[in-house]
mmCIF file of C-alpha atoms in Angstrom:
data_model
loop_
_atom_site.group_PDB
_atom_site.id
_atom_site.type_symbol
_atom_site.label_atom_id
_atom_site.label_comp_id
_atom_site.label_asym_id
_atom_site.label_seq_id
_atom_site.Cartn_x
_atom_site.Cartn_y
_atom_site.Cartn_z
ATOM 1 C CA MET A 1 5.306 -6.332 3.098
ATOM 2 C CA THR A 2 2.335 -4.985 4.934
ATOM 3 C CA ASN A 3 2.128 -1.237 5.086
ATOM 4 C CA SER A 4 0.413 0.608 7.811
ATOM 5 C CA ASP A 5 -1.581 3.760 8.086
ATOM 6 C CA SER A 6 1.364 5.907 7.099
ATOM 7 C CA GLU A 7 0.220 5.010 3.646
ATOM 8 C CA GLN A 8 -3.200 6.403 4.402
ATOM 9 C CA ALA A 9 -2.068 9.812 5.561
ATOM 10 C CA PRO A 10 -3.083 13.310 4.476
ATOM 11 C CA SER A 11 -1.662 14.709 1.268
ATOM 12 C CA THR A 12 1.186 17.165 1.463
ATOM 13 C CA ASP A 13 -1.260 20.022 0.987
ATOM 14 C CA SER A 14 -3.071 19.242 4.230
ATOM 15 C CA ALA A 15 -1.637 18.966 7.704
ATOM 16 C CA GLY A 16 -4.869 17.718 9.237
ATOM 17 C CA PRO A 17 -5.960 14.132 9.828
ATOM 18 C CA ALA A 18 -7.097 11.923 6.996
ATOM 19 C CA ASP A 19 -10.681 12.358 5.821
ATOM 20 C CA SER A 20 -12.856 10.254 8.079
ATOM 21 C CA ALA A 21 -15.346 9.722 5.299
ATOM 22 C CA GLY A 22 -12.949 7.309 3.656
ATOM 23 C CA PRO A 23 -11.351 7.151 0.212
ATOM 24 C CA ALA A 24 -12.666 9.068 -2.727
ATOM 25 C CA GLY A 25 -15.023 7.124 -4.890
ATOM 26 C CA SER A 26 -18.575 7.000 -6.089
ATOM 27 C CA GLY A 27 -20.417 4.708 -3.746
ATOM 28 C CA GLY A 28 -19.036 1.627 -5.446
ATOM 29 C CA SER A 29 -20.827 2.420 -8.700
ATOM 30 C CA GLY A 30 -18.138 4.247 -10.596
ATOM 31 C CA GLY A 31 -15.138 6.504 -10.243
ATOM 32 C CA SER A 32 -14.359 10.148 -9.616
ATOM 33 C CA ALA A 33 -11.760 12.325 -11.306
ATOM 34 C CA ASP A 34 -9.528 14.431 -9.065
ATOM 35 C CA SER A 35 -7.752 16.617 -11.616
ATOM 36 C CA ALA A 36 -8.584 18.721 -14.648
ATOM 37 C CA GLY A 37 -7.569 16.299 -17.384
ATOM 38 C CA ALA A 38 -4.895 14.128 -18.915
ATOM 39 C CA PRO A 39 -1.787 16.012 -20.076
ATOM 40 C CA ALA A 40 -1.634 16.556 -23.825
ATOM 41 C CA GLY A 41 0.266 13.843 -25.653
ATOM 42 C CA ARG A 42 -0.004 11.253 -22.891
ATOM 43 C CA THR A 43 -2.988 9.046 -23.597
ATOM 44 C CA GLY A 44 -2.104 5.884 -21.637
ATOM 45 C CA THR A 45 -3.853 4.739 -18.478
ATOM 46 C CA ALA A 46 -2.206 3.142 -15.462
ATOM 47 C CA ILE A 47 -4.074 1.124 -12.878
ATOM 48 C CA VAL A 48 -2.684 1.758 -9.393
ATOM 49 C CA PHE A 49 -3.234 -0.586 -6.450
ATOM 50 C CA PRO A 50 -2.609 1.343 -3.209
ATOM 51 C CA GLY A 51 -0.575 0.362 -0.208
ATOM 52 C CA MET A 52 -2.522 -0.944 2.753
ATOM 53 C CA GLY A 53 -4.030 1.247 5.422
ATOM 54 C CA PRO A 54 -6.189 0.186 8.356
ATOM 55 C CA SER A 55 -9.039 -1.979 7.113
ATOM 56 C CA ALA A 56 -11.490 -2.232 9.993
ATOM 57 C CA PHE A 57 -14.483 -4.520 9.679
ATOM 58 C CA ALA A 58 -16.823 -1.696 10.691
ATOM 59 C CA GLU A 59 -15.717 0.252 7.625
ATOM 60 C CA VAL A 60 -15.653 -2.435 4.947
ATOM 61 C CA GLY A 61 -17.826 -5.297 6.223
ATOM 62 C CA LYS A 62 -20.998 -4.035 4.520
ATOM 63 C CA PHE A 63 -19.120 -3.517 1.268
ATOM 64 C CA LEU A 64 -17.880 -7.114 1.325
ATOM 65 C CA LEU A 65 -21.450 -8.339 1.742
ATOM 66 C CA LEU A 66 -23.290 -5.989 -0.617
ATOM 67 C CA ASP A 67 -20.946 -5.380 -3.537
ATOM 68 C CA PRO A 68 -21.203 -8.139 -6.161
ATOM 69 C CA TYR A 69 -17.588 -7.807 -7.232
ATOM 70 C CA ALA A 70 -16.394 -8.039 -3.631
ATOM 71 C CA ARG A 71 -18.644 -11.044 -2.950
ATOM 72 C CA GLN A 72 -17.150 -12.878 -5.906
ATOM 73 C CA ARG A 73 -13.558 -12.162 -4.889
ATOM 74 C CA LEU A 74 -14.352 -13.021 -1.275
ATOM 75 C CA ALA A 75 -15.724 -16.409 -2.348
ATOM 76 C CA GLU A 76 -12.490 -17.069 -4.251
ATOM 77 C CA ALA A 77 -10.448 -16.139 -1.190
ATOM 78 C CA ASP A 78 -12.539 -18.451 1.028
ATOM 79 C CA GLU A 79 -11.949 -21.324 -1.370
ATOM 80 C CA ALA A 80 -8.222 -20.642 -1.520
ATOM 81 C CA LEU A 81 -7.818 -20.608 2.268
ATOM 82 C CA GLY A 82 -10.432 -23.164 3.262
ATOM 83 C CA TYR A 83 -12.254 -20.915 5.722
ATOM 84 C CA SER A 84 -14.557 -17.884 5.808
ATOM 85 C CA VAL A 85 -12.418 -14.770 5.575
ATOM 86 C CA PHE A 86 -15.471 -12.662 6.400
ATOM 87 C CA ASP A 87 -16.139 -14.500 9.674
ATOM 88 C CA ARG A 88 -12.529 -14.303 10.823
ATOM 89 C CA PHE A 89 -12.182 -10.693 9.737
ATOM 90 C CA ARG A 90 -15.326 -9.798 11.704
ATOM 91 C CA THR A 91 -13.845 -11.110 14.972
ATOM 92 C CA SER A 92 -10.288 -9.881 14.393
ATOM 93 C CA GLU A 93 -9.129 -7.085 16.695
ATOM 94 C CA GLU A 94 -5.903 -6.197 14.861
ATOM 95 C CA ASP A 95 -5.787 -3.580 12.104
ATOM 96 C CA TYR A 96 -3.207 -5.559 10.144
ATOM 97 C CA SER A 97 -4.153 -9.146 10.908
ATOM 98 C CA VAL A 98 -3.909 -11.649 8.078
ATOM 99 C CA TYR A 99 -7.703 -11.410 7.721
ATOM 100 C CA SER A 100 -7.529 -7.625 7.420
ATOM 101 C CA GLN A 101 -4.863 -8.020 4.772
ATOM 102 C CA ILE A 102 -6.947 -10.487 2.782
ATOM 103 C CA ALA A 103 -9.981 -8.207 3.047
ATOM 104 C CA PHE A 104 -7.919 -5.281 1.734
ATOM 105 C CA LEU A 105 -6.696 -7.444 -1.140
ATOM 106 C CA VAL A 106 -10.245 -8.592 -1.926
ATOM 107 C CA ASN A 107 -11.557 -5.025 -1.965
ATOM 108 C CA SER A 108 -8.707 -3.780 -4.134
ATOM 109 C CA MET A 109 -9.312 -6.504 -6.715
ATOM 110 C CA ALA A 110 -13.083 -5.990 -6.574
ATOM 111 C CA MET A 111 -12.686 -2.308 -7.336
ATOM 112 C CA ALA A 112 -10.368 -3.093 -10.232
ATOM 113 C CA ASP A 113 -12.969 -5.518 -11.582
ATOM 114 C CA ARG A 114 -15.562 -2.753 -11.369
ATOM 115 C CA ALA A 115 -13.268 -0.228 -13.048
ATOM 116 C CA VAL A 116 -12.748 -2.526 -16.023
ATOM 117 C CA ASP A 117 -16.369 -3.685 -16.294
ATOM 118 C CA THR A 118 -18.322 -0.498 -15.649
ATOM 119 C CA LEU A 119 -15.943 2.397 -16.339
ATOM 120 C CA GLY A 120 -14.367 0.906 -19.427
ATOM 121 C CA ILE A 121 -10.899 1.330 -17.963
ATOM 122 C CA SER A 122 -8.375 -0.287 -20.308
ATOM 123 C CA PRO A 123 -4.990 0.103 -18.598
ATOM 124 C CA THR A 124 -1.745 0.103 -20.520
ATOM 125 C CA VAL A 125 0.456 -0.047 -17.399
ATOM 126 C CA CYS A 126 0.105 -1.281 -13.822
ATOM 127 C CA THR A 127 1.768 -0.384 -10.546
ATOM 128 C CA GLY A 128 1.180 -1.265 -6.912
ATOM 129 C CA PRO A 129 3.210 0.456 -4.208
ATOM 130 C CA SER A 130 4.030 -1.733 -1.193
ATOM 131 C CA PHE A 131 1.093 -4.022 -0.327
ATOM 132 C CA GLY A 132 -0.429 -3.046 -3.661
ATOM 133 C CA GLN A 133 2.138 -5.260 -5.388
ATOM 134 C CA LYS A 134 0.059 -8.291 -4.421
ATOM 135 C CA ALA A 135 -3.095 -7.109 -6.185
ATOM 136 C CA ALA A 136 -0.969 -5.957 -9.112
ATOM 137 C CA ALA A 137 0.551 -9.438 -9.470
ATOM 138 C CA ALA A 138 -2.938 -10.922 -9.711
ATOM 139 C CA PHE A 139 -4.255 -8.251 -12.065
ATOM 140 C CA VAL A 140 -1.455 -8.724 -14.618
ATOM 141 C CA GLY A 141 -1.662 -12.529 -14.401
ATOM 142 C CA SER A 142 1.730 -13.196 -12.837
ATOM 143 C CA LEU A 143 -0.065 -15.232 -10.176
ATOM 144 C CA PRO A 144 -3.661 -16.485 -10.052
ATOM 145 C CA PHE A 145 -5.742 -14.599 -7.514
ATOM 146 C CA ALA A 146 -6.075 -17.726 -5.342
ATOM 147 C CA ASP A 147 -2.280 -17.994 -5.188
ATOM 148 C CA VAL A 148 -1.975 -14.318 -4.255
ATOM 149 C CA VAL A 149 -4.437 -14.895 -1.408
ATOM 150 C CA ARG A 150 -2.382 -17.811 -0.103
ATOM 151 C CA LEU A 151 0.866 -15.891 -0.613
ATOM 152 C CA THR A 152 -0.513 -12.974 1.406
ATOM 153 C CA ALA A 153 -1.485 -15.227 4.307
ATOM 154 C CA GLU A 154 1.890 -16.978 4.310
ATOM 155 C CA LEU A 155 3.840 -13.712 4.149
ATOM 156 C CA ALA A 156 1.866 -12.368 7.114
ATOM 157 C CA ARG A 157 2.976 -15.394 9.157
ATOM 158 C CA CYS A 158 6.556 -15.026 7.914
ATOM 159 C CA GLU A 159 6.761 -11.357 8.912
ATOM 160 C CA GLU A 160 5.229 -11.982 12.316
ATOM 161 C CA GLU A 161 7.819 -14.663 13.025
ATOM 162 C CA TYR A 162 10.683 -12.447 11.881
ATOM 163 C CA PHE A 163 9.729 -9.356 13.861
ATOM 164 C CA THR A 164 9.088 -11.407 16.979
ATOM 165 C CA GLY A 165 12.835 -11.952 17.285
ATOM 166 C CA ALA A 166 14.394 -9.095 15.298
ATOM 167 C CA TYR A 167 14.071 -5.310 15.230
ATOM 168 C CA GLU A 168 11.360 -5.392 17.871
ATOM 169 C CA ASP A 169 12.348 -1.878 18.987
ATOM 170 C CA VAL A 170 12.214 -0.332 15.500
ATOM 171 C CA VAL A 171 9.378 1.761 14.059
ATOM 172 C CA THR A 172 8.886 3.436 10.705
ATOM 173 C CA HIS A 173 7.890 7.077 11.071
ATOM 174 C CA SER A 174 6.172 9.083 8.321
ATOM 175 C CA PHE A 175 6.307 12.864 8.109
ATOM 176 C CA VAL A 176 5.616 15.667 5.639
ATOM 177 C CA ARG A 177 6.643 19.247 4.879
ATOM 178 C CA THR A 178 10.298 18.486 5.534
ATOM 179 C CA PRO A 179 12.563 19.544 2.641
ATOM 180 C CA GLN A 180 15.422 17.220 1.744
ATOM 181 C CA GLU A 181 18.056 19.624 3.038
ATOM 182 C CA ARG A 182 16.398 19.722 6.459
ATOM 183 C CA LEU A 183 16.099 15.933 6.462
ATOM 184 C CA ASP A 184 19.821 15.738 5.660
ATOM 185 C CA GLU A 185 20.513 17.849 8.748
ATOM 186 C CA ILE A 186 18.380 15.538 10.888
ATOM 187 C CA LEU A 187 20.167 12.463 9.565
ATOM 188 C CA ALA A 188 23.547 14.087 10.144
ATOM 189 C CA GLY A 189 22.552 14.333 13.792
ATOM 190 C CA PHE A 190 21.863 10.596 13.846
ATOM 191 C CA ASP A 191 25.263 9.970 12.260
ATOM 192 C CA ASP A 192 27.011 12.169 14.804
ATOM 193 C CA ARG A 193 25.445 10.173 17.656
ATOM 194 C CA GLY A 194 26.121 6.834 15.967
ATOM 195 C CA ALA A 195 22.366 6.172 16.032
ATOM 196 C CA TRP A 196 20.915 3.664 13.570
ATOM 197 C CA TYR A 197 18.319 4.609 10.949
ATOM 198 C CA ASP A 198 17.165 3.487 7.511
ATOM 199 C CA ILE A 199 15.338 5.399 4.796
ATOM 200 C CA SER A 200 12.065 3.560 4.148
ATOM 201 C CA GLY A 201 10.473 5.756 1.543
ATOM 202 C CA ARG A 202 9.844 9.032 -0.180
ATOM 203 C CA LEU A 203 6.331 9.672 -1.414
ATOM 204 C CA ASP A 204 6.322 13.337 -2.409
ATOM 205 C CA ALA A 205 8.292 16.540 -1.985
ATOM 206 C CA GLY A 206 9.020 16.711 1.740
ATOM 207 C CA PHE A 207 7.109 13.476 2.434
ATOM 208 C CA HIS A 208 9.429 10.842 3.944
ATOM 209 C CA MET A 209 9.401 7.503 5.768
ATOM 210 C CA LEU A 210 12.261 6.836 8.183
ATOM 211 C CA SER A 211 12.915 3.731 10.299
ATOM 212 C CA VAL A 212 14.519 4.368 13.695
ATOM 213 C CA ARG A 213 14.913 2.796 17.111
ATOM 214 C CA GLU A 214 11.902 3.623 19.234
ATOM 215 C CA LYS A 215 14.073 5.394 21.812
ATOM 216 C CA GLU A 216 15.004 7.896 19.073
ATOM 217 C CA LEU A 217 11.407 8.633 18.077
ATOM 218 C CA ASP A 218 10.682 11.565 20.407
ATOM 219 C CA GLY A 219 13.884 13.291 19.368
ATOM 220 C CA LEU A 220 13.081 12.695 15.706
ATOM 221 C CA LYS A 221 9.634 14.226 16.111
ATOM 222 C CA ALA A 222 11.116 17.252 17.837
ATOM 223 C CA SER A 223 13.640 17.706 15.020
ATOM 224 C CA ILE A 224 10.900 17.432 12.405
ATOM 225 C CA SER A 225 8.846 20.099 14.185
ATOM 226 C CA ALA A 226 11.894 22.351 14.462
ATOM 227 C CA ALA A 227 12.395 21.976 10.712
ATOM 228 C CA GLY A 228 8.808 23.069 10.071
ATOM 229 C CA GLY A 229 7.641 19.552 9.296
ATOM 230 C CA TYR A 230 4.627 17.604 10.467
ATOM 231 C CA SER A 231 4.842 14.136 12.039
ATOM 232 C CA MET A 232 2.144 11.700 11.050
ATOM 233 C CA TYR A 233 2.320 8.016 11.874
ATOM 234 C CA SER A 234 4.712 5.498 13.388
ATOM 235 C CA MET A 235 4.434 1.882 12.309
ATOM 236 C CA ARG A 236 5.281 -1.314 14.085
ATOM 237 C CA PRO A 237 6.483 -3.590 12.619
ATOM 238 C CA PRO A 238 8.626 -1.332 10.443
ATOM 239 C CA VAL A 239 8.774 -1.562 6.656
ATOM 240 C CA HIS A 240 11.005 -1.221 3.593
ATOM 241 C CA ALA A 241 14.407 -0.959 5.278
ATOM 242 C CA ALA A 242 17.778 -2.186 4.023
ATOM 243 C CA ALA A 243 18.401 -3.769 7.428
ATOM 244 C CA PHE A 244 15.641 -6.302 6.763
ATOM 245 C CA SER A 245 17.635 -8.348 4.245
ATOM 246 C CA ALA A 246 17.224 -11.415 6.482
ATOM 247 C CA LEU A 247 13.455 -11.050 6.237
ATOM 248 C CA ARG A 248 13.768 -10.914 2.465
ATOM 249 C CA ARG A 249 15.770 -14.173 2.461
ATOM 250 C CA LYS A 250 13.284 -15.803 4.835
ATOM 251 C CA ALA A 251 10.361 -14.809 2.608
ATOM 252 C CA GLU A 252 12.171 -16.000 -0.510
ATOM 253 C CA GLU A 253 13.070 -19.387 0.972
ATOM 254 C CA GLU A 254 9.941 -20.124 2.983
ATOM 255 C CA VAL A 255 7.196 -18.540 0.880
ATOM 256 C CA PHE A 256 8.130 -17.522 -2.658
ATOM 257 C CA ALA A 257 9.924 -20.794 -3.360
ATOM 258 C CA ALA A 258 6.521 -22.503 -3.587
ATOM 259 C CA TYR A 259 5.165 -20.155 -6.266
ATOM 260 C CA GLU A 260 5.961 -19.909 -9.966
ATOM 261 C CA LEU A 261 5.297 -16.478 -11.382
ATOM 262 C CA ALA A 262 4.380 -15.828 -15.010
ATOM 263 C CA ASP A 263 5.278 -12.913 -17.276
ATOM 264 C CA PRO A 264 2.889 -9.994 -16.672
ATOM 265 C CA THR A 265 0.303 -9.218 -19.337
ATOM 266 C CA LEU A 266 0.989 -5.492 -18.851
ATOM 267 C CA PRO A 267 4.190 -3.605 -18.079
ATOM 268 C CA VAL A 268 4.534 -3.161 -14.304
ATOM 269 C CA VAL A 269 6.354 -0.210 -12.758
ATOM 270 C CA THR A 270 8.248 -1.066 -9.573
ATOM 271 C CA ASP A 271 7.646 1.113 -6.537
ATOM 272 C CA GLN A 272 11.321 1.116 -5.528
ATOM 273 C CA ASP A 273 12.895 2.928 -8.482
ATOM 274 C CA GLY A 274 10.404 3.023 -11.356
ATOM 275 C CA THR A 275 11.944 0.130 -13.274
ATOM 276 C CA VAL A 276 9.572 -1.245 -15.916
ATOM 277 C CA VAL A 277 9.062 -4.982 -15.422
ATOM 278 C CA ARG A 278 7.999 -7.166 -18.340
ATOM 279 C CA ASP A 279 8.910 -10.696 -17.219
ATOM 280 C CA ALA A 280 8.377 -13.147 -14.369
ATOM 281 C CA ALA A 281 11.887 -12.730 -12.975
ATOM 282 C CA GLY A 282 11.368 -8.994 -12.677
ATOM 283 C CA MET A 283 8.052 -9.506 -10.888
ATOM 284 C CA ARG A 284 9.658 -11.817 -8.337
ATOM 285 C CA THR A 285 12.506 -9.378 -7.732
ATOM 286 C CA MET A 286 10.083 -6.476 -7.278
ATOM 287 C CA MET A 287 8.023 -8.390 -4.716
ATOM 288 C CA LEU A 288 11.136 -9.361 -2.763
ATOM 289 C CA ASP A 289 12.619 -5.871 -2.981
ATOM 290 C CA THR A 290 9.691 -4.554 -0.953
ATOM 291 C CA PHE A 291 11.243 -6.021 2.202
ATOM 292 C CA ASP A 292 14.602 -4.244 2.073
ATOM 293 C CA ARG A 293 14.311 -1.400 -0.415
ATOM 294 C CA PRO A 294 12.491 1.904 0.204
ATOM 295 C CA ILE A 295 9.496 3.141 -1.749
ATOM 296 C CA HIS A 296 10.200 6.033 -4.104
ATOM 297 C CA TRP A 297 6.936 7.306 -5.563
ATOM 298 C CA PRO A 298 8.547 10.168 -7.546
ATOM 299 C CA SER A 299 10.428 7.556 -9.597
ATOM 300 C CA VAL A 300 7.163 5.722 -10.257
ATOM 301 C CA VAL A 301 5.538 8.929 -11.468
ATOM 302 C CA GLU A 302 8.433 9.742 -13.803
ATOM 303 C CA SER A 303 8.385 6.220 -15.210
ATOM 304 C CA LEU A 304 4.632 6.332 -15.829
ATOM 305 C CA LYS A 305 4.979 9.666 -17.605
ATOM 306 C CA GLY A 306 7.767 8.197 -19.733
ATOM 307 C CA LEU A 307 5.430 5.375 -20.739
ATOM 308 C CA GLY A 308 2.882 7.906 -21.987
ATOM 309 C CA VAL A 309 0.493 7.656 -19.052
ATOM 310 C CA GLY A 310 -1.836 10.613 -18.658
ATOM 311 C CA THR A 311 -4.494 9.011 -16.456
ATOM 312 C CA VAL A 312 -4.108 6.918 -13.330
ATOM 313 C CA CYS A 313 -6.988 4.854 -11.984
ATOM 314 C CA VAL A 314 -6.495 4.142 -8.277
ATOM 315 C CA THR A 315 -8.515 1.054 -7.366
ATOM 316 C CA GLY A 316 -8.749 0.160 -3.705
ATOM 317 C CA PRO A 317 -9.390 1.650 -0.263
ATOM 318 C CA ASP A 318 -6.824 4.387 -0.815
ATOM 319 C CA ASN A 319 -6.536 7.524 1.270
ATOM 320 C CA LEU A 320 -3.085 8.574 0.179
ATOM 321 C CA PHE A 321 -1.702 7.993 -3.303
ATOM 322 C CA HIS A 322 -4.528 9.705 -5.191
ATOM 323 C CA ARG A 323 -4.187 12.694 -2.839
ATOM 324 C CA LEU A 324 -0.468 13.293 -3.247
ATOM 325 C CA ASP A 325 0.357 16.591 -4.945
ATOM 326 C CA LEU A 326 2.804 14.777 -7.194
ATOM 327 C CA THR A 327 0.065 12.439 -8.417
ATOM 328 C CA LYS A 328 -2.538 15.168 -8.903
ATOM 329 C CA ASP A 329 -0.093 17.488 -10.669
ATOM 330 C CA SER A 330 1.079 14.779 -13.076
ATOM 331 C CA PHE A 331 -2.077 12.921 -14.106
ATOM 332 C CA GLU A 332 -5.794 12.922 -14.412
ATOM 333 C CA VAL A 333 -6.729 10.854 -11.347
ATOM 334 C CA VAL A 334 -9.705 8.510 -11.342
ATOM 335 C CA THR A 335 -10.524 6.811 -8.055
ATOM 336 C CA VAL A 336 -12.599 3.688 -7.570
ATOM 337 C CA GLY A 337 -12.818 3.239 -3.823
ATOM 338 C CA LEU A 338 -15.130 2.377 -0.983
ATOM 339 C CA PRO A 339 -18.468 4.182 -0.816
ATOM 340 C CA LYS A 340 -18.370 7.563 0.813
ATOM 341 C CA LYS A 341 -19.788 7.899 4.308
ATOM 342 C CA ARG A 342 -23.214 9.093 3.169
ATOM 343 C CA SER A 343 -23.477 6.211 0.703
ATOM 344 C CA ARG A 344 -22.604 3.746 3.466
ATOM 345 C CA GLU A 345 -25.302 5.246 5.683
ATOM 346 C CA ARG A 346 -27.860 4.815 2.897
ATOM 347 C CA GLU A 347 -26.749 1.201 2.445
ATOM 348 C CA ARG A 348 -27.301 0.563 6.146
ATOM 349 C CA ARG A 349 -30.829 1.958 5.954
ATOM 350 C CA VAL A 350 -31.618 -0.139 2.871
ATOM 351 C CA ALA A 351 -30.160 -3.268 4.509
#
């Protein structure tokens, strides 16, 4: 399922807006480490494909044209779809259009290619929260990249059809600095009023995603503020809610039925509960679970630690997962992302 900019929010140690310079990285030529070092005794490396945030052409168009890894993946995507993704992405006005989604997928895979080729990254485990599952499926060989491109396009159509007639008044709201006990009090208020809600995710201590009716949103924000929390983003269409079981069935019948997944070449940690997947059936279940099960990043972190992971390499236009306190406190974090703002300005001058 497509995630929105709630997955590109500030870390829990910052209440300000996300860094406008873009994801951490090294100008497309390497990676940067965000913590002191891998914990003793844990020598494994996990590759992490981030959930999708806004992927505007103005931000990533130059990268798609100039980066050799991106150009190669973009050519594969064009062949898979039978049209120029770049041309359609350039004229798209929606942050989460199918063309934006494909561009995000292309960039995530391109950065993984670079991490393996130039940084010598040799992952022992893979994970991909939310939209990142798609790149993960390609990276571990459960689906060829061309199939993942087609799957992404077909799922975008499927979701648009579903949310045109169902849950049109529901949004998923992300907020931080709200301890679980205060969230429990807020939810008890919903229960007392008989108001509907669904938990859509937990990303860090006090960092939650909650799906509610839009008419409840102002009251929710007020309750979060009263609890000392900080409201961030509201997404439409909503994501990762138990109420969307019909969307899961629709996706399974209309999209996934046409694809045969293979066993992954690496263990894959699911973003819902940290289960370690080692076969094709588990991969299919994980990718379907994204529609009606919430994200739980703390479970992913615990599972990675249990597998001996000391370093995580986040490959993609990420502005969230590598910044989370839980991630930074648990691993050495290497990021391979889009060029920083200054690097992009230099690229423009050179071009």
